[in-house]
């Protein structure tokens, strides 16, 4: 999974430090009150993200440091997310009721673990330590993204319209032209090749057969989406999957999440405040159901995850999709979800690759046990930490989820 | 309702100041995180109580101060509890998601309103101002009690077992002997006589006919309750009202709220931490259903609110029940709910007295519109501010509620 | 409770036979399919009513007939309604899933029990037998009313608009003038005096003190109600109890149950089909919340149950309210709920009378255990079997219920 | 999709008649009461199945018969299942409240449509008519299976333990030995080749790449399942998908649906009554979650639908799996769900094949709009009408469903 020799000690130590610091920087603009509340069961308080990522190192790495004493006997109970083999957990929907430990004590917890990790990583390492440390870093990077999408969902519920960061420009530009990248299909290889870090769910690399296809050279824009809405997209059941249509009706969806109809047209709540919907930006905060309905309306379809990966990795998609360019603005400062790249829903259900083997031990619960009732998203988003996404990365959410930074890219048969 | 001339200006000014200061003192031990969370829809965050009681003065009194400018245009929306005639409100179950305004800004809000109220009360007053100021003080006193019962319900959900105040003695004493006070019944007068402040729901004073009856000379104790439990009280449907029994089964009740079965017998979570159940203390945190079932088990019944009031006011109940002695310990310091007096459930539904007229204007929503689906409680509790309860005071809660400081006193026919 | 000697044998035998026959006559127009479905947990299938009333005699009377063998070992489980002391029961919300026993087998069950009851009543009776038989008759009469209100709620859900009986005249007449009956108040006696049958909840007879008051000389009419609606009755929160207003909003109430807005004004679904709302008829199928809001809108209030009873029994209310005239049309033939007398909500919560003692044994569960969260209704309705209601009769339902034949009569202070 | 010329007229007429007759034969043992109730929203009343399958012909075929008049203007509303483009529908969860039309009128409806269909099929046919008639026949065959699984779920809820057909033998035999069929993998073709009828979701036929694999030569047996249970299968979270484990805990699953623990070991409710669990029979009425957990426990996995199809069609699986032998007993007479073949869960999510095109018109809603949140099952079951299943047939249910006749077959990598 991870080639141990490909990561040298200074690298992981530096990566550990900078990742931990970035989490704190992301939390810094938030008050103790902001860090405590939980807007819905799917989203966690900032304070909990800070504690949970710390617990990950304490639970999986620090038993390897003989001198280490856990910070508190109950923090494992409070900050374990879903590792059944580690032990019982505080119920997820009640994370917002844990007013203690407070933000200050969580900071102390982080400091203690950071000091111990520094000692652990500086000394001679047991086999697997480097991998687990890297896994912990990657895990914390995932939570940095979750922290931002969760705090956005909380602030959006406040009638005071609080901002996470400074106000952003209220621009509006025309939707750019849409081009297509054509691919010949045939037999291709998908999945991670083992060079550098990858999650277990990206492996094994394997052959797939594809028909000739084309993918759009940019994500669907807000301008495109306004066309869908103007054409009755949210009122026409023939465009929707059955589960999608019943969700539209039950939830009263009429636009992407965070969009509001106002006197001057559609506005959108962002981490920088309320602003006009900019037709040029990728549409964001849509469910799989909406992505699928839009594609059907457009006479297209969503790409499979294999189509997406081969287009991204083999053809290059220069000037179109480039994981290295996924963060045109400093992450965390203007992570608006409406101004940047978005995770792209694919047509593929989240299932194991042929020959999939979960990682050994408790971290084997990391990915495999979620392989049902989810769809794969590819790419990365404005909230993804730099260097975190890659072409083989398999993100996943349930089809109704809209609070992540989710969009789509069209595909079609040739 | 309130005899305007009976309250002189210095009195209300001093009462305003001391009441406002007590609220802040009660909140002081709580962190910003503690003050933000909402444990259930019935209970509100501390921060919200502080803002709401402030808004009450801003909304009902300060329009009378020409120079006053409201603190924030949306605070009325955020801090209005249920006054339909004032305008729309933030949904009650989402009060815990309002991380802004933070505790600091709530303090600023309180300061601005206090300064304006000081100016208003110092000057010549319009008719009704003194009454409304006194109503606001009484209202804030009610919220002091709510603040304590709400924060207790929040802290009890935290596996870390946080304490609100210093640890209290882990004593256990035998349940005191139970005596009876006999009353002749006949025609009596109940309701407030108009001397001093009273809520509209305590009036008009009116005649009632009672049969001869007896009431216990003390509330039911934890020792009594342990006897009920040992005799299968929670397992015998014949003791329960139908709605009560279905609640017992649905909720899995086996003891009062906050009781826990441990290695050394029953313990109870208090604002001072976990301690042994003391048989000598009044049982607390029971629903009307439980109070009613206990009385049936004991071969008795609950007193009606009229029986309770006449026993308390006519016979005196010295050394038995005495509102003036309801607070043997400094309120807020050891308000444990299990160590002190309790609100006593009566057999009476909360209904208007004959000839009842709600107060004029928006404050007419204060009491009258809740006169259905509730039962009356009488007395006062350890969390009641000194001087707040009186013999005619009608507290009320829905029959399933257990998070207030609720107990019972037995009665029987003669 | 019941004076055993006041009921001679032929009387109870005849009453048993005619009551049992009326139940079957009421069910006769209904197909096996109609008799099986359960429209909501509160309402039971016709087939179940037929079985349950039969089980009542089997469970409470026939153990006194030595030769009797229960029809089926599981019928007690299926047809026990809520008698905890008798044993466990089939869950109420699943009564509609009991397709067996079918209507035919229920008829056989009724026949077997009728034959045994005939034998029991013909022979020498043990003490209490006559009372229990009369109680069973009264119980079955109550279920005759329930059967009609339950089947109405079922048929109303069917888009085919099925009729229970022949179409009724689609008349409309002006609302009659409203007069007032004035009463002096003072001390009066309420409750049953022990002559003839009464339920335990009507006793003991006791003294009450009333202020001078007036009651309307007729129930509120549909014409009156149309005035309430036209004046925004369902949109004005200041008219409503808090629980009532939240129910109005949650349920989207805009008119009484079964009313429909059509091209030609308001229509109402009846057991005889859809017809125009007739302003002259008493309004029916309203909740306590609506009755209370209407009274507040009218500048009046609801009478207490004591006021109602004294007005009905002492002053007579001839040509106004007369239980003996409660059935101007043959019950069951034109029981429309909108054309006839209605049960009248009172301001009184359903609570025990002073000195109340439930009947001994399992039938003690009949009334007492429901004395919480309900309001008292007085009078009788078009679906009440002839002779069943009396001036002391205390019917009761939860405040949100609208599917019974419920209306109101105004009262006011003098 | 369907080669029109491959179906000659006599064939479809005969198939129409025999299929329609089989539906009536399946309903014949059920009383009007049995045919009316709906045990849960997922399952429909027998009476509704009879009406809905009839409506399918009326809505999609009989507009082509100029003389035809619809039976009732509202039957389209009542019997449309989910065809949004046809019009609105009665809410699915309320199908059990439609006591009218009764079973008799549904029979009349069937007769009218059958006569019209006979006329339509006898005359010269428009293009597409034969396909739509065949689709209607296949549709009705699917509902025959649904009718049996739905009525089983209803009868199982009745404490009287009613039987659908005569009692079946209470045998128990040892679980047969398990063998493996090895397949080389490589590139293969899956999907229907266009010879004879197929649903749109079985097409287009396309190439897939498979690794070498093995599949069990028989479905997992009840004996195998008892081993899983004895080894704590339902108590070990590490065996389960996350959604599966939370379902196990929420629903309290401890065995397959319809299994009951009794004095003499495990029994199972069947359409022939309660009988002992026979270790030799295929396990039935398990969810995808359970199938997946069992496979993980066994150190194996579920086959993908492609693996299943290639194993069934290419290698033959004679004496192992053979669709032609899926009905060892007359369907409908002893369809017990525990004694016969079962639909086999696969590891594949139900998604469109590459190049999938739904059928044109309203029947395009038949399959495509359900392609999310479901897993594919392959094979056929004891309740499948003879000739209905084929190797390319893609059945599908949500992962939590247990009321269909569902089992599993193990697979593993080579």
XYZ file of N, CA and C in Angstrom, chain B residues 288-405:
354
model
N -45.072 13.861 36.361
C -46.405 13.731 36.950
C -46.854 12.277 36.961
N -46.530 11.571 35.912
C -46.942 10.164 35.845
C -46.376 9.365 37.027
N -45.113 9.638 37.326
C -44.485 8.913 38.435
C -45.072 9.356 39.780
N -45.290 10.665 39.926
C -45.874 11.152 41.176
C -47.242 10.508 41.410
N -48.039 10.459 40.345
C -49.370 9.876 40.441
C -49.304 8.380 40.757
N -48.380 7.677 40.120
C -48.266 6.235 40.368
C -47.795 5.965 41.789
N -46.858 6.790 42.256
C -46.383 6.612 43.628
C -47.532 6.792 44.619
N -48.318 7.847 44.406
C -49.426 8.114 45.332
C -50.417 6.955 45.336
N -50.686 6.408 44.146
C -51.617 5.268 44.080
C -51.030 4.067 44.811
N -49.746 3.842 44.614
C -49.074 2.739 45.289
C -49.172 2.911 46.808
N -49.052 4.163 47.268
C -49.086 4.443 48.702
C -50.501 4.452 49.267
N -51.494 4.178 48.414
C -52.877 4.219 48.887
C -53.383 5.629 49.121
N -52.716 6.567 48.546
C -53.086 7.981 48.708
C -53.384 8.573 47.344
N -53.274 9.863 47.262
C -53.430 10.572 45.993
C -52.630 11.859 46.083
N -52.542 12.578 44.966
C -51.931 13.904 44.996
C -52.980 14.905 45.474
N -52.548 15.971 46.141
C -53.498 17.028 46.483
C -53.878 17.820 45.231
N -55.085 18.370 45.242
C -55.386 19.356 44.199
C -54.624 20.639 44.518
N -54.547 21.517 43.524
C -53.822 22.762 43.808
C -54.559 23.597 44.852
N -55.885 23.462 44.903
C -56.643 24.201 45.918
C -56.350 23.649 47.306
N -56.349 22.337 47.427
C -56.011 21.730 48.718
C -54.618 22.160 49.162
N -53.705 22.151 48.220
C -52.328 22.517 48.551
C -52.269 23.963 49.049
N -52.946 24.844 48.326
C -52.859 26.265 48.644
C -53.506 26.577 49.995
N -54.644 25.951 50.230
C -55.313 26.220 51.502
C -54.522 25.653 52.667
N -53.934 24.490 52.459
C -53.099 23.924 53.526
C -51.900 24.825 53.795
N -51.301 25.328 52.751
C -50.103 26.153 52.927
C -50.441 27.512 53.522
N -51.567 28.097 53.115
C -51.843 29.469 53.515
C -52.688 29.548 54.789
N -53.654 28.668 54.943
C -54.555 28.795 56.084
C -53.990 28.141 57.335
N -53.589 26.913 57.187
C -53.096 26.185 58.357
C -51.652 26.566 58.667
N -50.939 27.015 57.679
C -49.591 27.498 57.928
C -48.519 26.511 57.549
N -48.720 25.274 57.905
C -47.735 24.234 57.627
C -46.361 24.584 58.171
N -46.374 25.321 59.291
C -45.093 25.645 59.914
C -44.337 24.355 60.197
N -43.048 24.406 60.004
C -42.188 23.231 60.152
C -42.544 22.145 59.145
N -43.469 22.472 58.301
C -43.822 21.462 57.304
C -43.573 22.044 55.922
N -44.499 22.853 55.459
C -44.168 23.607 54.260
C -44.249 25.073 54.564
N -43.235 25.784 54.206
C -43.178 27.206 54.460
C -42.403 27.837 53.311
N -43.091 28.523 52.424
C -42.390 29.127 51.290
C -41.217 29.980 51.708
N -41.334 30.602 52.831
C -40.241 31.458 53.272
C -38.999 30.674 53.639
N -39.170 29.400 53.851
C -38.019 28.577 54.223
C -37.595 27.640 53.082
N -38.029 27.991 51.906
C -37.798 27.076 50.797
C -36.338 27.005 50.354
N -35.506 27.837 50.908
C -34.143 27.903 50.411
C -33.141 27.814 51.537
N -33.017 26.650 52.122
C -32.129 26.501 53.266
C -30.670 26.731 52.892
N -30.376 26.614 51.605
C -28.980 26.823 51.218
C -28.947 27.929 50.165
N -27.841 28.610 50.048
C -27.752 29.704 49.081
C -28.049 29.190 47.676
N -29.052 29.750 47.040
C -29.472 29.319 45.714
C -28.316 29.471 44.734
N -28.141 28.460 43.899
C -27.124 28.522 42.857
C -25.812 27.956 43.291
N -25.574 27.879 44.583
C -24.302 27.321 45.030
C -24.434 25.817 45.227
N -25.511 25.402 45.787
C -25.696 23.967 45.974
C -27.061 23.526 45.473
N -27.452 24.106 44.388
C -28.738 23.736 43.804
C -28.604 22.375 43.157
N -28.810 21.344 43.911
C -28.557 20.000 43.396
C -29.812 19.347 42.898
N -30.920 19.842 43.272
C -32.153 19.205 42.840
C -32.464 17.986 43.674
N -31.487 17.462 44.350
C -31.767 16.319 45.204
C -31.534 16.702 46.660
N -31.096 17.880 46.877
C -30.822 18.293 48.250
C -31.545 19.607 48.515
N -32.822 19.555 48.734
C -33.550 20.793 48.985
C -35.003 20.596 48.675
N -35.744 21.650 48.711
C -37.159 21.558 48.429
C -37.384 21.359 46.944
N -38.544 20.889 46.615
C -38.893 20.574 45.237
C -40.258 21.151 44.894
N -40.478 21.474 43.634
C -41.807 21.786 43.162
C -42.672 20.535 43.283
N -43.897 20.710 43.764
C -44.739 19.550 44.059
C -45.892 19.443 43.059
N -45.910 18.326 42.351
C -46.994 18.064 41.406
C -48.336 18.028 42.142
N -49.333 18.655 41.566
C -50.684 18.508 42.116
C -51.556 17.753 41.120
N -52.719 17.355 41.597
C -53.675 16.622 40.765
C -54.404 17.523 39.789
N -54.131 18.822 39.831
C -54.919 19.771 39.043
C -54.285 20.050 37.684
N -55.114 19.973 36.651
C -54.681 20.434 35.342
C -54.548 21.951 35.390
N -53.668 22.462 34.561
C -53.425 23.911 34.529
C -54.481 24.559 33.638
N -55.467 25.172 34.281
C -56.608 25.763 33.591
C -56.852 27.156 34.146
N -57.587 27.982 33.417
C -57.862 29.340 33.922
C -58.774 29.305 35.141
N -58.504 30.184 36.065
C -59.424 30.381 37.183
C -60.716 31.009 36.658
N -61.836 30.795 37.342
C -63.095 31.405 36.893
C -62.950 32.924 36.809
N -63.272 33.456 35.644
C -63.157 34.890 35.451
C -61.781 35.355 35.051
N -60.895 34.438 34.756
C -59.520 34.772 34.357
C -59.496 35.737 33.179
N -58.661 36.759 33.298
C -58.403 37.680 32.191
C -56.902 37.797 32.015
N -56.380 37.460 30.834
C -54.939 37.648 30.617
C -54.581 39.122 30.690
N -53.330 39.418 31.005
C -52.851 40.790 30.967
C -53.042 41.355 29.572
N -53.207 42.648 29.478
C -53.408 43.297 28.180
C -52.095 43.340 27.411
N -52.179 43.337 26.082
C -51.000 43.466 25.240
C -50.265 42.155 25.076
N -49.040 42.273 24.542
C -48.271 41.075 24.228
C -47.974 40.242 25.466
N -47.822 40.882 26.632
C -47.538 40.085 27.831
C -48.730 39.233 28.230
N -49.861 39.438 27.591
C -50.992 38.533 27.801
C -50.710 37.121 27.317
N -49.672 36.964 26.513
C -49.276 35.616 26.078
C -48.458 34.903 27.142
N -48.164 35.609 28.229
C -47.229 35.081 29.220
C -47.688 33.739 29.797
N -48.937 33.653 30.175
C -49.421 32.468 30.889
C -50.591 31.769 30.211
N -51.547 32.581 29.730
C -52.834 32.023 29.349
C -52.767 31.005 28.247
N -51.888 31.212 27.296
C -51.947 30.333 26.133
C -51.345 28.956 26.386
N -50.857 28.740 27.590
C -50.321 27.415 27.920
C -51.304 26.574 28.726
N -52.534 27.041 28.831
C -53.491 26.380 29.718
C -54.164 25.174 29.082
N -53.350 24.211 28.704
C -53.825 22.922 28.204
C -52.646 21.960 28.259
N -52.931 20.705 28.528
C -51.899 19.658 28.496
C -50.800 19.836 29.548
N -51.078 20.531 30.619
C -50.082 20.756 31.666
C -50.719 20.467 33.022
N -49.882 20.179 33.997
C -50.366 20.060 35.368
C -49.690 21.115 36.239
N -50.410 21.510 37.294
C -49.931 22.556 38.185
C -48.985 21.976 39.225
N -47.918 22.700 39.485
C -47.010 22.378 40.590
C -47.011 23.554 41.547
N -46.883 23.240 42.794
C -46.897 24.269 43.825
C -45.653 24.187 44.696
N -45.327 25.300 45.317
C -44.265 25.337 46.303
C -43.093 26.182 45.891
N -42.104 25.570 45.315
C -40.849 26.231 44.986
C -39.759 25.200 45.140
N -38.571 25.539 44.692
C -37.510 24.546 44.750
C -36.215 25.209 45.127
N -35.221 24.392 45.328
C -33.918 24.878 45.755
C -33.338 25.881 44.762
N -33.783 25.792 43.515
C -33.270 26.717 42.503
C -34.108 27.974 42.371
N -35.198 28.055 43.099
C -36.038 29.261 43.013
C -35.329 30.427 43.702
N -35.266 31.565 43.052
C -34.625 32.719 43.703
C -35.364 33.084 44.988
N -34.641 33.545 45.990
C -35.266 33.909 47.270
C -36.394 34.915 47.065
N -37.528 34.674 47.686
C -38.648 35.587 47.593
C -39.510 35.409 46.358
N -39.110 34.539 45.459
C -39.870 34.386 44.218
C -41.166 33.592 44.419
N -41.148 32.438 45.047
C -42.400 31.687 45.215
C -43.326 32.320 46.250
N -44.578 31.960 46.171
C -45.577 32.343 47.195
C -46.656 31.274 47.167
N -47.543 31.311 48.137
C -48.504 30.206 48.299
C -49.485 30.105 47.140
N -49.720 31.190 46.427
C -50.683 31.157 45.319
C -50.034 30.905 43.966
N -48.725 30.767 43.959
C -47.939 30.635 42.727
C -48.293 29.339 42.000
N -48.585 29.464 40.700
C -48.958 28.289 39.909
C -47.874 27.986 38.870
N -46.999 27.082 39.188
C -46.034 26.618 38.208
C -46.701 25.515 37.395
N -46.205 25.222 36.211
C -46.839 24.186 35.389
C -45.837 23.566 34.437
N -46.011 22.277 34.225
C -45.218 21.533 33.248
C -46.086 20.426 32.663
N -45.689 19.933 31.518
C -46.377 18.790 30.913
C -46.119 17.540 31.766
N -47.056 16.600 31.745
C -46.977 15.463 32.674
C -45.747 14.573 32.515
N -45.099 14.612 31.358
C -43.941 13.728 31.170
C -42.622 14.373 31.598
N -42.653 15.657 31.937
C -41.398 16.378 32.193
C -40.730 15.913 33.482
N -39.440 15.688 33.399
C -38.684 15.272 34.571
C -37.460 16.154 34.814
N -37.108 17.007 33.836
C -35.876 17.766 34.047
C -36.035 18.963 34.984
N -37.278 19.453 35.274
C -37.370 20.459 36.337
C -37.133 19.815 37.714
N -37.028 20.661 38.714
C -36.806 20.167 40.079
C -38.157 19.811 40.686
